[in-house]
Coordinates of C-alpha atoms in Angstrom, one line a residue:
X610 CA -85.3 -16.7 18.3
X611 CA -83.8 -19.7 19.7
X612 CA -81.4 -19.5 16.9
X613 CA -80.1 -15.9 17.9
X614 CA -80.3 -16.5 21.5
X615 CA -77.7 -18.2 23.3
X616 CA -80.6 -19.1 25.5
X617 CA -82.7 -22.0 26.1
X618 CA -86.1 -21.9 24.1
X619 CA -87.7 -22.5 26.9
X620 CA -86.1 -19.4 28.9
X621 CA -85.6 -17.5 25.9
X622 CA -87.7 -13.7 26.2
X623 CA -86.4 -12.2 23.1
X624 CA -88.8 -9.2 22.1
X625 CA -89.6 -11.7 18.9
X626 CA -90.8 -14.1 20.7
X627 CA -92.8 -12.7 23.9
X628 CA -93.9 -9.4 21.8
X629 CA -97.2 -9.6 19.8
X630 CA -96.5 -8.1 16.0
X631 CA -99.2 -5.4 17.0
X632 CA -97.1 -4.5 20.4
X633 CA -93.5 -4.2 18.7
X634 CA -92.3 -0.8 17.9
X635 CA -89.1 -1.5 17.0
X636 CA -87.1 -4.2 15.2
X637 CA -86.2 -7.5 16.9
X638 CA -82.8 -7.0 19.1
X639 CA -81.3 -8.8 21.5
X640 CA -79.9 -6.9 24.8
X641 CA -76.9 -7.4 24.1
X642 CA -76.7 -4.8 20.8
X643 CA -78.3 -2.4 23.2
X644 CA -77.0 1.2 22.6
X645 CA -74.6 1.9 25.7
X646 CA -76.8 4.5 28.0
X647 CA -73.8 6.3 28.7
X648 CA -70.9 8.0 26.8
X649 CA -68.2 6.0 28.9
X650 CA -69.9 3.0 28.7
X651 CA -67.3 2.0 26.0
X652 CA -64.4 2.9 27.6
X653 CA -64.9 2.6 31.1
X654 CA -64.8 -1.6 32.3
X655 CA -67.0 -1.0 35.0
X656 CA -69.9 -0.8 32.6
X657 CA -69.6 -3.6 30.5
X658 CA -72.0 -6.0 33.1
X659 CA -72.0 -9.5 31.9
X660 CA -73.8 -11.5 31.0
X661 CA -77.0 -9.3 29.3
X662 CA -80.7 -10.6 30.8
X663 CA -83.5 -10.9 28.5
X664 CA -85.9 -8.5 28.6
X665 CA -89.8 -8.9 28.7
X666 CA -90.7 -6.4 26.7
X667 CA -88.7 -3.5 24.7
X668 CA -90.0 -0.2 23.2
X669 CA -88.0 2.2 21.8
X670 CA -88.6 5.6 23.9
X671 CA -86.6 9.3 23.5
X672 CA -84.7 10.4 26.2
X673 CA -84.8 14.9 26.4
X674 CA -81.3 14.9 25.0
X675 CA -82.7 13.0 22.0
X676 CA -81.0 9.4 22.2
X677 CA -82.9 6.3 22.6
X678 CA -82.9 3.4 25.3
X679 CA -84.9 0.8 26.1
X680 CA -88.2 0.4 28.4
X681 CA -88.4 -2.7 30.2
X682 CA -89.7 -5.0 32.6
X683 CA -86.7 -6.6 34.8
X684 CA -86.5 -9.1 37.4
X685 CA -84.7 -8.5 40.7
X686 CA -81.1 -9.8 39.6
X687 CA -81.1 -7.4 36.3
X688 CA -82.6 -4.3 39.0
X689 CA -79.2 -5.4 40.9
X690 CA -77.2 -4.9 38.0
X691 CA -78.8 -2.3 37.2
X692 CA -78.0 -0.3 40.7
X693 CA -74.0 -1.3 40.1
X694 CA -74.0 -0.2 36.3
X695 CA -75.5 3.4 38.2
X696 CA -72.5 3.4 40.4
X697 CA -70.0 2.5 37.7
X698 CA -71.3 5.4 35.9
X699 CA -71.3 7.8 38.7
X700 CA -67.9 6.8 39.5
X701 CA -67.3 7.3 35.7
X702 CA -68.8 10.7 35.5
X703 CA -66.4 11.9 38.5
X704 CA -63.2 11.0 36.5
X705 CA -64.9 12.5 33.3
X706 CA -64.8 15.3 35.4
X707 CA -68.5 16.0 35.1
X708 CA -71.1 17.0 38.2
X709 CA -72.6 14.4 39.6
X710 CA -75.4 15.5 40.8
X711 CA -76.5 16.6 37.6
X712 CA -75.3 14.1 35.2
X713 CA -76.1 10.7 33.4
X714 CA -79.3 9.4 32.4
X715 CA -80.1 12.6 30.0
X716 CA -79.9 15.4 32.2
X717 CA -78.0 18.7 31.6
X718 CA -74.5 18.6 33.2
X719 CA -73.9 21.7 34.9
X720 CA -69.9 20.9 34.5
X721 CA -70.1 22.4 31.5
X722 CA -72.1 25.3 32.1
X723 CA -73.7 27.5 29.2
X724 CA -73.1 30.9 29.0
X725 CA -75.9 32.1 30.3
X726 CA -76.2 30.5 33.9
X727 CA -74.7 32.3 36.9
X728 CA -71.2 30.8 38.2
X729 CA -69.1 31.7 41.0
X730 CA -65.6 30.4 41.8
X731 CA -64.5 30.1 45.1
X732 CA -61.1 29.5 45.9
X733 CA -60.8 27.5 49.0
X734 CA -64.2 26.5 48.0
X735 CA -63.5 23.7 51.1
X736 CA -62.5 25.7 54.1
X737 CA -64.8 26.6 56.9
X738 CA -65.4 30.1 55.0
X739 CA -65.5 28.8 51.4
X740 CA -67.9 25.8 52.2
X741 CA -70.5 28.4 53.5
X742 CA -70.1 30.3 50.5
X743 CA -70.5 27.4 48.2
X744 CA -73.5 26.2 49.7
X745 CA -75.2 29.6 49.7
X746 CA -74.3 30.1 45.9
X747 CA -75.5 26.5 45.1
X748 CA -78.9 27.2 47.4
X749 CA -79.2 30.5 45.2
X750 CA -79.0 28.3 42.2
X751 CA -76.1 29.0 41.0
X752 CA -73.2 26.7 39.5
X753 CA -70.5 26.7 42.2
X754 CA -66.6 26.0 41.1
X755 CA -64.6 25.3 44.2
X756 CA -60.9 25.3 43.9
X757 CA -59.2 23.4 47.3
X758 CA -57.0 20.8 47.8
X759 CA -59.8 18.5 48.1
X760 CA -63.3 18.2 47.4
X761 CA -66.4 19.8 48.3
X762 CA -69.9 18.1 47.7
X763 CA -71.7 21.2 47.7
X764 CA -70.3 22.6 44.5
X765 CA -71.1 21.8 41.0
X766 CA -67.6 21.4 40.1
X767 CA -64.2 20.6 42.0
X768 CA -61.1 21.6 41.0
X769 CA -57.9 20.2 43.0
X770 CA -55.2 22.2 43.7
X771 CA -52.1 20.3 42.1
X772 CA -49.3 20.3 45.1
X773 CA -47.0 22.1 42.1
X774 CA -45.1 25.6 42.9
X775 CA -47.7 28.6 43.3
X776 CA -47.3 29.4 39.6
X777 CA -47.5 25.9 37.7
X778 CA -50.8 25.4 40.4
X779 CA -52.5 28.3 39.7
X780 CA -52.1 28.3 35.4
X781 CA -53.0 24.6 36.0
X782 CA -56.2 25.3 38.0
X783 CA -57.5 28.2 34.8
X784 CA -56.4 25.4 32.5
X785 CA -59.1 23.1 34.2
X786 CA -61.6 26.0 34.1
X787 CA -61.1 27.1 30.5
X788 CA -61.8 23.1 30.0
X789 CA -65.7 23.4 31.5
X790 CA -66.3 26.7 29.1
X791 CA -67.1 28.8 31.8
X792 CA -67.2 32.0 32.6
X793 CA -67.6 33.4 36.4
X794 CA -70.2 36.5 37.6
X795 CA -68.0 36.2 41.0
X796 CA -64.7 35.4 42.4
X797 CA -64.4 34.5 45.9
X798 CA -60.7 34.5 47.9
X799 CA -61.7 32.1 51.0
X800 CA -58.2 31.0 51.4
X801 CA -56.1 32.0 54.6
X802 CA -54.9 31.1 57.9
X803 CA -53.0 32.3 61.0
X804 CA -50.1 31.7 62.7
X805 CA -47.6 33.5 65.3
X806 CA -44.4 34.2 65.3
X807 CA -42.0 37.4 66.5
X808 CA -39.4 38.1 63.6
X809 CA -36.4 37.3 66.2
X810 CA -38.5 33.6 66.7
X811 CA -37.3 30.3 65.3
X812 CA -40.6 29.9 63.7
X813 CA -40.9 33.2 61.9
X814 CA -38.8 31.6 59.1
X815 CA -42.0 28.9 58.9
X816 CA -44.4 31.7 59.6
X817 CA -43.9 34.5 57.3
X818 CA -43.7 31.3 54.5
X819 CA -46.8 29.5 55.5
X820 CA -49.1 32.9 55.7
X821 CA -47.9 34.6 52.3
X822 CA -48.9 31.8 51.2
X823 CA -52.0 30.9 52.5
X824 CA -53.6 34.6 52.4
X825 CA -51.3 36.6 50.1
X826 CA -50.6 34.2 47.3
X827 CA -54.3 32.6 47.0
X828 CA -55.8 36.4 46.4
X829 CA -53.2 36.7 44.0
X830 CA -54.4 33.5 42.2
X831 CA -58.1 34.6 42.9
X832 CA -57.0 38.0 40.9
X833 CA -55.0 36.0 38.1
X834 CA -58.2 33.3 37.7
X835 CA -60.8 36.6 37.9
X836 CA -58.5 38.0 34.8
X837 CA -59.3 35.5 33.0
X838 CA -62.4 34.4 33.8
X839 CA -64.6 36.8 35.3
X840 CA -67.5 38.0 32.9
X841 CA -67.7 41.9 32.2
X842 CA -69.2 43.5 35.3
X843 CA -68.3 40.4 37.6
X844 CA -67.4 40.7 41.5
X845 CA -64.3 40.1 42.7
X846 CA -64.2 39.5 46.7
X847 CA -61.1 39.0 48.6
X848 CA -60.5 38.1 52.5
X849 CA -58.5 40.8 54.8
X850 CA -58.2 41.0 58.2
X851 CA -60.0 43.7 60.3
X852 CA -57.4 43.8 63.1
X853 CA -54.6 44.2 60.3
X854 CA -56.8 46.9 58.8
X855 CA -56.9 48.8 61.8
X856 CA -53.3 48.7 62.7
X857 CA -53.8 47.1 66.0
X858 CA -52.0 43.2 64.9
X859 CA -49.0 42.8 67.6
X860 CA -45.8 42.2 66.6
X861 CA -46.2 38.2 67.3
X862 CA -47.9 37.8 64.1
X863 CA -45.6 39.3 62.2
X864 CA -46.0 36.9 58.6
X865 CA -49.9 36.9 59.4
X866 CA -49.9 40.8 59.4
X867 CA -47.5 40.6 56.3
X868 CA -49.7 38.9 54.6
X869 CA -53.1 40.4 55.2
X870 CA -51.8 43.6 54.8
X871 CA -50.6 42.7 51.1
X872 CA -54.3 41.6 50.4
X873 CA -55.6 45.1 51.7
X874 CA -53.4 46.8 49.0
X875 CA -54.2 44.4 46.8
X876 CA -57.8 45.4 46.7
X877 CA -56.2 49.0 46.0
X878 CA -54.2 47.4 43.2
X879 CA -57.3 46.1 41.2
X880 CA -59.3 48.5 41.9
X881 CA -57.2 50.9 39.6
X882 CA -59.1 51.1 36.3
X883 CA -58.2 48.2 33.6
X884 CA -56.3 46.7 36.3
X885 CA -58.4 42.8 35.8
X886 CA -58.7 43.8 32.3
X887 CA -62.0 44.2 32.5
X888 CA -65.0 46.6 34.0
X889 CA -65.9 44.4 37.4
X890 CA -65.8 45.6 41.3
X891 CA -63.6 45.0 43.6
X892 CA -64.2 44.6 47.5
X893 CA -62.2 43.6 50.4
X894 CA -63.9 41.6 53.4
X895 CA -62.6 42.3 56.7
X896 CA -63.3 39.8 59.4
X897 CA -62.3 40.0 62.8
X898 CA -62.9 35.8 64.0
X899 CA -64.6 33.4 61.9
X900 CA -66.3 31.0 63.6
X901 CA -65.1 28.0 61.9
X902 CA -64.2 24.4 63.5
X903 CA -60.1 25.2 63.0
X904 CA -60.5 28.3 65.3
X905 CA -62.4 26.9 68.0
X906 CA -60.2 23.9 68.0
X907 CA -57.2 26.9 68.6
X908 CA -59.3 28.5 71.1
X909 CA -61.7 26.1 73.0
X910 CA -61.5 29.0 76.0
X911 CA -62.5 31.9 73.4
X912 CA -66.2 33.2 73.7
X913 CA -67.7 31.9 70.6
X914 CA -70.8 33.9 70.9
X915 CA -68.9 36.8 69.5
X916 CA -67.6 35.4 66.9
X917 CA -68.8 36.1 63.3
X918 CA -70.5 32.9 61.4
X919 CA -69.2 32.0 58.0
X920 CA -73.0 32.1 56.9
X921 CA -72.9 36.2 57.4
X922 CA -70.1 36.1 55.2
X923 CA -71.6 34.2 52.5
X924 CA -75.4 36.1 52.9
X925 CA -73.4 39.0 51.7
X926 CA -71.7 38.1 49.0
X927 CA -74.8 36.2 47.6
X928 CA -76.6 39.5 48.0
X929 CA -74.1 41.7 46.6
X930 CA -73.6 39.4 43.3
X931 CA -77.1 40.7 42.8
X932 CA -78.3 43.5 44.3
X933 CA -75.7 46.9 44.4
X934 CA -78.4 49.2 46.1
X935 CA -78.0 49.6 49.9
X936 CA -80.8 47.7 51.9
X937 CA -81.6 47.6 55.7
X938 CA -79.6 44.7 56.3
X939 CA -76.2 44.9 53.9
X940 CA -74.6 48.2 52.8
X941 CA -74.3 49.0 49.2
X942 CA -71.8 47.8 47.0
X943 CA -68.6 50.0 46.2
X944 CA -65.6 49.4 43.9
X945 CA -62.3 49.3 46.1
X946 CA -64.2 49.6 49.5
X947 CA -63.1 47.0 52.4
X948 CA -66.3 46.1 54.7
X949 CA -65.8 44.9 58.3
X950 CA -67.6 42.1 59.4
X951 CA -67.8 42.1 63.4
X952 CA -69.9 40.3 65.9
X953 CA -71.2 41.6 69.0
X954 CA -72.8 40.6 72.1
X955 CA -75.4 42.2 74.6
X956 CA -76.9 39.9 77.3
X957 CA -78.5 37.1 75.3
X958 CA -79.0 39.3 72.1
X959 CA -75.8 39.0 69.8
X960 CA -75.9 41.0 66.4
X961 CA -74.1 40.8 63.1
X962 CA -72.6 44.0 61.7
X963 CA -71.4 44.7 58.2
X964 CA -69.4 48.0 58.9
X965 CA -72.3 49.9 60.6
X966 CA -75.1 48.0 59.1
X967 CA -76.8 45.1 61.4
X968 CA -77.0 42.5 58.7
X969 CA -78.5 39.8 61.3
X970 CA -79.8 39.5 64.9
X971 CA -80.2 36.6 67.6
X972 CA -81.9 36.3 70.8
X973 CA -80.8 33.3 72.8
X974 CA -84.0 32.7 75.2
X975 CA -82.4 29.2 76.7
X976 CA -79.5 31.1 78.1

């Protein structure tokens, strides 16, 4: 051993000279021709952690993917190293592209989903709305694909949106889906915004720019992505406005009305028959105020209480991926219909309505 080990004798712990014949299940091996434990340990530097410590023992054992590593018995400097090679590999595994959560170490990665599991992409899968859906899908147990301009740690995959023109952004963003080999059950438009602005207003120029393409050009996107790849008899939802629907928006919202009212025919458009390319459902959602942090932060004075939670929003959509049968708390599911989502408030008791359907009820007793 002491002739293959760059060690001491004395310090040397080579498996052929600490383990009995009787014990050894393997041939003799020194750490350093250890297999890599990880499929970027030979490309990525972070890995390579030098120099190797001698193991105690070593047994060959079979990971559930079939590969083999090492058992062993470490001190407290090689458990160090062994904590940073982790966190080279998870940095590793998030430039692969792969999920995180479930990678490394022989477990499934859900970045490349199989064909069977249940996906949803959510487009502006990092926004007050799409966050809520994302973590409802993901609690659900489904593989979540959220598509933002940056991350969110709820979903089992990110996908950036590269700051490109609309249409070199949005072929780019199926490129990076066809790349993970999945196919979606749901399509979710979260994207959107407001702003005001009278069409005689300096800022209508900015306006009318900024909201086609917050809330008209991402449902177009979410349309072109479900074309592509949305499973037969998917879901495809995309985000209105209620006060649009309705007629009532004033005319100092005039690209926000614009906008939304392009989504609400929009719905129309793909509901026509072969219009995604394949048989799936269509539905519009129609909130009036969402209560996310950007819209208190635009109206601290507003009364909050009658504002609609994202998580009502995402409840729904969860439900209707599954069940199409109308229940006592969500109505049933309807190709080309546009549901309202409205809020209200009586005394302490505030309610959640899904067109005419109370989907959720609150009592606030400290009040």
């Amino acid at each position: 051993p002491a002739a293959r080990c760059p060690l001491p004798a004395a310090r040397c712990r080579c498996p052929a000279a600490t383990t009995p014949k009787h014990l050894a299940t393997q041939p003799p091996s020194h750490p350093a021709t250890k297999p890599p434990s990880h499929p970027a340990a030979t490309t990525h530097p972070q890995l390579r952690i030098n120099p190797p410590l001698p193991y105690a023992r070593t047994r060959a054992l079979t990971r559930r993917d079939g590969a083999q590593f090492h058992a062993r018995r470490v001190n407290r400097r090689s458990m160090l190293l062994s904590a940073a090679r982790k966190l080279a590999q998870y940095h590793a595994q998030r430039q692969m592209g792969g999920c995180v959560r479930h990678s490394c170490f022989g477990y499934r990665q859900l970045s490349t989903a199989d064909e069977d599991h249940q996906s949803v992409i959510v487009y502006g899968g990092a926004g007050g709305l799409g966050n809520a859906i994302v973590g409802a899908f993901d609690a659900a147990g489904w593989f979540a694909i959220s598509v933002d301009f940056k991350e969110n740690s709820l979903a089992g995959h990110s996908i950036l949106v590269p700051s490109e023109p609309w249409d070199v952004a949005t072929k780019d963003v199926s490129a990076k889906i066809q790349d993970l080999n999945v196919k979606a059950d749901v399509v979710v438009n979260a994207a959107g915004g407001w702003m005001g602005g009278s069409v005689g207003s300096e800022d209508m120029f900015e306006s009318v720019d900024k909201m086609i393409s917050q809330n008209l050009l991402s449902a177009l996107a979410s349309g072109y992505l479900a074309s592509k790849h949305l499973r037969p008899e998917g879901l495809v939802v995309l985000t209105g406005a209620a006060a649009v629907y309705a007629g009532g928006c004033s005319s100092g919202m005039v690209g926000y009305s614009v906008a939304k009212a392009g989504v609400h025919d929009l719905v129309k458009s793909l509901s026509e028959p072969d219009a995604i390319g394949k048989p799936c459902t269509v539905i519009g959602m129609l909130p009036n105020v969402i209560d996310t942090v950007a819209n208190r932060k635009a109206m601290p004075s507003a009364d909050h209480d009658t504002w609609t939670n994202p998580d009502v929003f995402a409840r729904a959509i969860v439900h209707w991926a599954v069940h199409k049968e109308e229940t006592p708390n969500f109505p049933s599911l309807e190709h080309g219909r546009c549901y309202e989502f409205k809020t209200l408030k009586n005394g302490r008791s505030v309610a959640d309505y899904i067109d005419q359907v109370e989907t959720r009820y609150t009592y606030n007793a400290a009040e």
